[in-house]
Amino acid sequence: MNPTDSSPAERALADREKTAAIERWLTEQIAAEAELSLEQIDLQQPIASYGVDSMQVVTLLAQLEDRLGFRFASNPLDEHPTIAALAQFAVSQTANVSTQS
Amino acid sequence: MSHTAESQPGRQVAPPVPTGGVWVVLVQLGLLAALVRLYQVEQQRHFFPLLCLLIGGFAVHACLPATRRMGWFACLSIASVFYILGAVPAAWVLAIVGCVIGIARLPVRFAIRASLLAAGMLALTVCRARFPAPFWPVLGSMLMFRLLVYLGETRQRTSPDSLAATAAYLFMTPNVSFPLFPVVDYQTFCGAWRAGNDPAVQQRGVNWILRGVVHLLLYRYIKAYLVPLPHELYDLPHIALFMATNYALYLQVSGQFHLITGLLHLFGFDLPRTHHNYFLASSFSDIWRRINIYWKDFLSKFCFFPVLYLLRGRGASLNVAVVTGVFAVFVATWLLHSWQTFWLLGRFPVTANDAALWLGAGACVAVNALWETRRGGRRSRTAWTAVREAAQTVGMFGLVSLFWAIWTRPGFHLIVLGVWQRPDALRGAAVVAGWAAAAALGVLFWNMWEQRWTARTAGRPVLSLRDHARLQAVALALLLAISLPRFSSLLGPRWSQALADFRTDAASRQAVAADRLQGYYEDLNTAAIQAGPLVASFSPADESRRRLARGFDKIARKADLYQELELIPDLATDLDGTQFTTNEYGMRDRRGLSLFKPRDTIRIALLGSSIVMGYGVTDDEVFGRVFEKQLNASRPAGAPHVEVLNFGMGKQWATHRLVRAQRMIFGFDPDVLMYVAHQDEVATIEQHNARLLWNGLPLPSPHMQAVADAAGISADMPEGAIASQLQSHRVEMLQAVYQTFVEECRSRGVLPVYVYMPIPGSVEEDPGPQFLSLAERAGFVTCDLTGWATGAKLADLFPPDDTEHPTPLGHRLIAQALLQLVKQRPELIAAPSP
């Protein structure tokens, strides 16, 4: 379905679902990298606080880019350091890319 | 960024500490301050007075409302600059950083602010290079990286953040005492701040300060007792030991950084760790993420990610972008180390050795990073991976040690090559392999224990925060008690002396003097923090030494290696309020002296230290002059006139004096050579002679040369190694000097008289009997002036801030004692035979 064909409410719902999916995926990846259980991961905590280093961050963001089909222009964690913020930002970027294409 | 288990949100939930937590923290801080004082931790950086100020500041901070606390921290940071540096240098720092803050907060576009600040930094850089001033290391340390971080992180903000936060960030205490300061990130600094009293954060601060002190004491021990001497690097075990201990000297940096971040925790800044078990790194990337973590974060943010995303945006593959980003980080590391050296020490070293090393390290990390991005971070935990990780850790320690040795000791690779080319090159390889295996086993057990401990304590610490704090306070009190001289004296003289040496860092100073240690961080830590009058007044001995050094700069000039210093001839100056005059020969004596001894005159050449020279008293008050006057007044009419010539010179000891006699004194045709000695007779004798030998100069007498030969000194040994070898032959060397004195005197018909005149107030065992015995055996006529100050109060004998140079009263007493001596023993100034 073309996003521009849907109503704002439908788009908002879709975005929320996408955001939740990305949050889940990020939570799983970070828990695995940091060797923590899923319950120990807080969506509102900075990702860096879980002990993942820059190379793990690079890999994680590259995988996220591949999943979403676009590339970040700069390190998104500078402005969006938490899982929740990053997921939201990623969804907004996806929407922008879709609109542009 | 890396967080430890202590700060990881998922791993530990600290229970709240009830009221009274601040008092427990204060008690621990008081005990820590006592330890810092007792062990003279970071004394050259005036850490103890600063710590006292900050403990007081913390007590006030804990009572303030949350809204005032950031402002209080900023004020305390500025006050600490005034407290340590004194008013004038601190005013410069305040004015310059104040201007920088003003520009950084101007309500104009970012490009304009950045341009203005770049121009300002350029101007400061030129000033740093041209105009020496005591505040540069501190000012440079505040601005050289943090300004860039501040600008970068406030770039996007539409409204400026609080002035208090900006001032707190740039002035950030305890920067004034530690120019080598971690690059604290501004976002982290503000984000980690807890406005309320958080006992867990405060207690973590105490823990880290304690950890810092432990690191610094370990560093001291390794530096003084474990690093092999240069001449010992002849086989594999010693080379391996050197590499390991040389790398372990990095404990100084991690110790300082723990102190710094620990202190910041007290004021609510819940910052992440700066180092995390860096000796246990198991790969190139791992060491990079464990050692100086703030530096890695700084470069990740301002170099690695910008380069990575720039290249990715232009279509580069992830691998290419990662490798280029890593290389950019290491090039930046290399150049920024030089930038740091420039601000702290005033020079900008750019060497091929450093470039090759950093780029080589960059290549290793890049390959490792590439491998990690492909492999991913997840690993299954099996027994085999645990063993492999332990072996990797030991291997990585070896590689980093090698890197460190080559970086910090240029020419180290030549030593290794030299050993490698020997026929028995592999001698000791089994020993080194044994050490490596033992270390691997240790790492294996450590890793296993850590895993179990982490699993056991996850979410429920073994001790409550309050119990932990109390236990730590008790442990600190015990440690303090057993460290006190009163306790250590119960262990017997040998242990007591060893502990006293360790407390005062005496052995480390000897190690440095013996040129055993050098390197990037050793160099950076020599950046002087020149104390202002207030802090200086807490340590009068140090201040006295500083003033003495300034005084000698005024009256003396450099001479050749035999003399090192000489008085400036024909000088008339004011030295700390006293008239100081030298004659045309560079003696503290009257002008117009004739080389030719007048008829009917007995000449006494007085030779000795700065006391003989008369440091601290005016020309007419020097005891030599007073003695001469009183002696002539007391002699019967018709008796020959006595001339006392003053050849005293400060900062010179036995060998210097021998050369002074050979070159100058005998030219005045003296009848008596009166050699005045104090307790410091053997001070620096090995270092001075080592310097002569290392420079290929012959020692001033065959007797001394014989001692050097017997000590096994060879021409190719480095200066530090020669000094170390000679150290165990100091007494023989002194004996040789005395013997030469006597022979030179006798060959010229001069009576050699040795006067032992101890400086009162010393608590150490009096070496006088040993020196007098040596002098007597050499053939001196010996005189013991011990007791010259009997009956006088020390406070009257020496100025309040000087324990070495007597007052005019002290000089009069010495003159009286000498007069008494020659009256009792008239043969000392018998008229010369015709």
CSV table of N, CA and C in Angstrom, one decimal, chain B residues 39-40 42 44 215-227 229 249 252 498 500-518 522 687 724 727:
chain,number,residue,atom,x,y,z
B,39,TYR,N,51.3,9.5,52.6
B,39,TYR,CA,52.1,8.9,51.5
B,39,TYR,C,52.5,10.0,50.4
B,40,GLN,N,52.2,11.2,50.7
B,40,GLN,CA,52.6,12.3,49.8
B,40,GLN,C,52.1,12.0,48.4
B,42,GLU,N,50.8,12.5,44.9
B,42,GLU,CA,50.7,13.6,44.0
B,42,GLU,C,51.1,14.9,44.7
B,44,GLN,N,53.7,16.8,44.2
B,44,GLN,CA,54.2,17.8,43.3
B,44,GLN,C,53.0,18.6,42.6
B,215,HIS,N,46.2,2.8,42.7
B,215,HIS,CA,46.9,2.8,41.4
B,215,HIS,C,48.2,3.6,41.6
B,216,LEU,N,48.2,4.8,42.2
B,216,LEU,CA,49.3,5.6,42.3
B,216,LEU,C,50.4,5.0,43.2
B,217,LEU,N,50.0,4.3,44.2
B,217,LEU,CA,51.0,3.7,45.1
B,217,LEU,C,51.6,2.5,44.4
B,218,LEU,N,50.8,1.8,43.6
B,218,LEU,CA,51.3,0.6,42.8
B,218,LEU,C,52.4,1.2,41.8
B,219,TYR,N,52.0,2.3,41.2
B,219,TYR,CA,52.9,2.9,40.2
B,219,TYR,C,54.2,3.2,40.9
B,220,ARG,N,54.1,3.8,42.1
B,220,ARG,CA,55.3,4.2,42.8
B,220,ARG,C,56.2,3.0,43.1
B,221,TYR,N,55.5,1.9,43.5
B,221,TYR,CA,56.3,0.7,43.8
B,221,TYR,C,57.0,0.1,42.6
B,222,ILE,N,56.2,0.0,41.5
B,222,ILE,CA,56.8,-0.5,40.3
B,222,ILE,C,57.9,0.3,39.8
B,223,LYS,N,57.7,1.6,39.8
B,223,LYS,CA,58.8,2.6,39.3
B,223,LYS,C,60.0,2.5,40.1
B,224,ALA,N,59.9,2.3,41.4
B,224,ALA,CA,61.0,2.4,42.3
B,224,ALA,C,61.7,1.0,42.4
B,225,TYR,N,61.0,-0.1,42.3
B,225,TYR,CA,61.6,-1.3,42.7
B,225,TYR,C,61.6,-2.4,41.6
B,226,LEU,N,60.7,-2.3,40.6
B,226,LEU,CA,60.6,-3.4,39.6
B,226,LEU,C,61.2,-3.1,38.3
B,227,VAL,N,61.1,-1.9,37.8
B,227,VAL,CA,61.6,-1.6,36.4
B,227,VAL,C,63.1,-1.9,36.4
B,229,LEU,N,67.1,-1.9,35.4
B,229,LEU,CA,68.0,-0.8,35.0
B,229,LEU,C,68.4,-1.0,33.5
B,249,LEU,N,53.6,1.2,34.2
B,249,LEU,CA,53.7,2.6,34.7
B,249,LEU,C,52.5,3.5,34.3
B,252,GLN,N,49.9,5.3,36.6
B,252,GLN,CA,49.9,6.7,37.1
B,252,GLN,C,48.8,7.4,36.4
B,498,ALA,N,62.6,1.4,55.0
B,498,ALA,CA,62.0,1.1,53.7
B,498,ALA,C,60.6,1.7,53.6
B,500,ALA,N,59.5,4.2,55.2
B,500,ALA,CA,59.7,5.7,55.2
B,500,ALA,C,60.1,6.2,53.8
B,501,ASP,N,60.9,5.4,53.2
B,501,ASP,CA,61.3,5.7,51.8
B,501,ASP,C,60.1,5.6,50.8
B,502,PHE,N,59.3,4.6,51.1
B,502,PHE,CA,58.2,4.4,50.2
B,502,PHE,C,57.2,5.6,50.4
B,503,ARG,N,57.0,5.9,51.7
B,503,ARG,CA,56.0,7.0,52.0
B,503,ARG,C,56.5,8.3,51.3
B,504,THR,N,57.8,8.5,51.3
B,504,THR,CA,58.2,9.8,50.8
B,504,THR,C,58.6,9.7,49.3
B,505,ASP,N,58.4,8.5,48.7
B,505,ASP,CA,58.7,8.4,47.3
B,505,ASP,C,60.2,8.6,47.0
B,506,ALA,N,61.1,8.3,48.0
B,506,ALA,CA,62.5,8.6,47.9
B,506,ALA,C,63.1,7.7,46.8
B,507,ALA,N,62.7,6.4,46.8
B,507,ALA,CA,63.3,5.5,45.8
B,507,ALA,C,62.9,5.8,44.4
B,508,SER,N,61.7,6.3,44.2
B,508,SER,CA,61.2,6.7,42.9
B,508,SER,C,62.1,7.9,42.4
B,509,ARG,N,62.3,8.8,43.3
B,509,ARG,CA,63.1,10.0,42.9
B,509,ARG,C,64.5,9.5,42.5
B,510,GLN,N,65.0,8.5,43.2
B,510,GLN,CA,66.3,8.0,42.8
B,510,GLN,C,66.3,7.3,41.4
B,511,ALA,N,65.1,6.6,41.2
B,511,ALA,CA,65.0,5.9,39.9
B,511,ALA,C,64.9,6.9,38.7
B,512,VAL,N,64.2,8.0,39.0
B,512,VAL,CA,64.2,9.1,38.0
B,512,VAL,C,65.5,9.7,37.8
B,513,ALA,N,66.2,9.9,38.9
B,513,ALA,CA,67.5,10.6,38.8
B,513,ALA,C,68.5,9.6,38.0
B,514,ALA,N,68.3,8.3,38.2
B,514,ALA,CA,69.2,7.4,37.5
B,514,ALA,C,68.7,7.2,36.0
B,515,ASP,N,67.8,8.0,35.6
B,515,ASP,CA,67.4,8.0,34.2
B,515,ASP,C,66.8,6.6,33.8
B,516,ARG,N,66.2,6.0,34.8
B,516,ARG,CA,65.6,4.7,34.6
B,516,ARG,C,64.3,4.8,33.8
B,517,LEU,N,63.7,6.0,34.0
B,517,LEU,CA,62.3,6.1,33.4
B,517,LEU,C,62.2,7.3,32.5
B,518,GLN,N,61.5,7.1,31.4
B,518,GLN,CA,61.2,8.2,30.6
B,518,GLN,C,60.0,7.8,29.8
B,522,GLU,N,55.3,10.1,31.5
B,522,GLU,CA,56.3,10.5,32.5
B,522,GLU,C,56.6,12.0,32.2
B,687,GLN,N,75.9,10.6,41.1
B,687,GLN,CA,75.4,11.2,39.9
B,687,GLN,C,76.3,12.1,39.2
B,724,SER,N,73.8,4.2,39.0
B,724,SER,CA,73.3,3.1,39.9
B,724,SER,C,74.4,2.2,40.3
B,727,GLN,N,76.4,3.9,43.0
B,727,GLN,CA,75.6,4.1,44.3
B,727,GLN,C,76.1,3.2,45.4
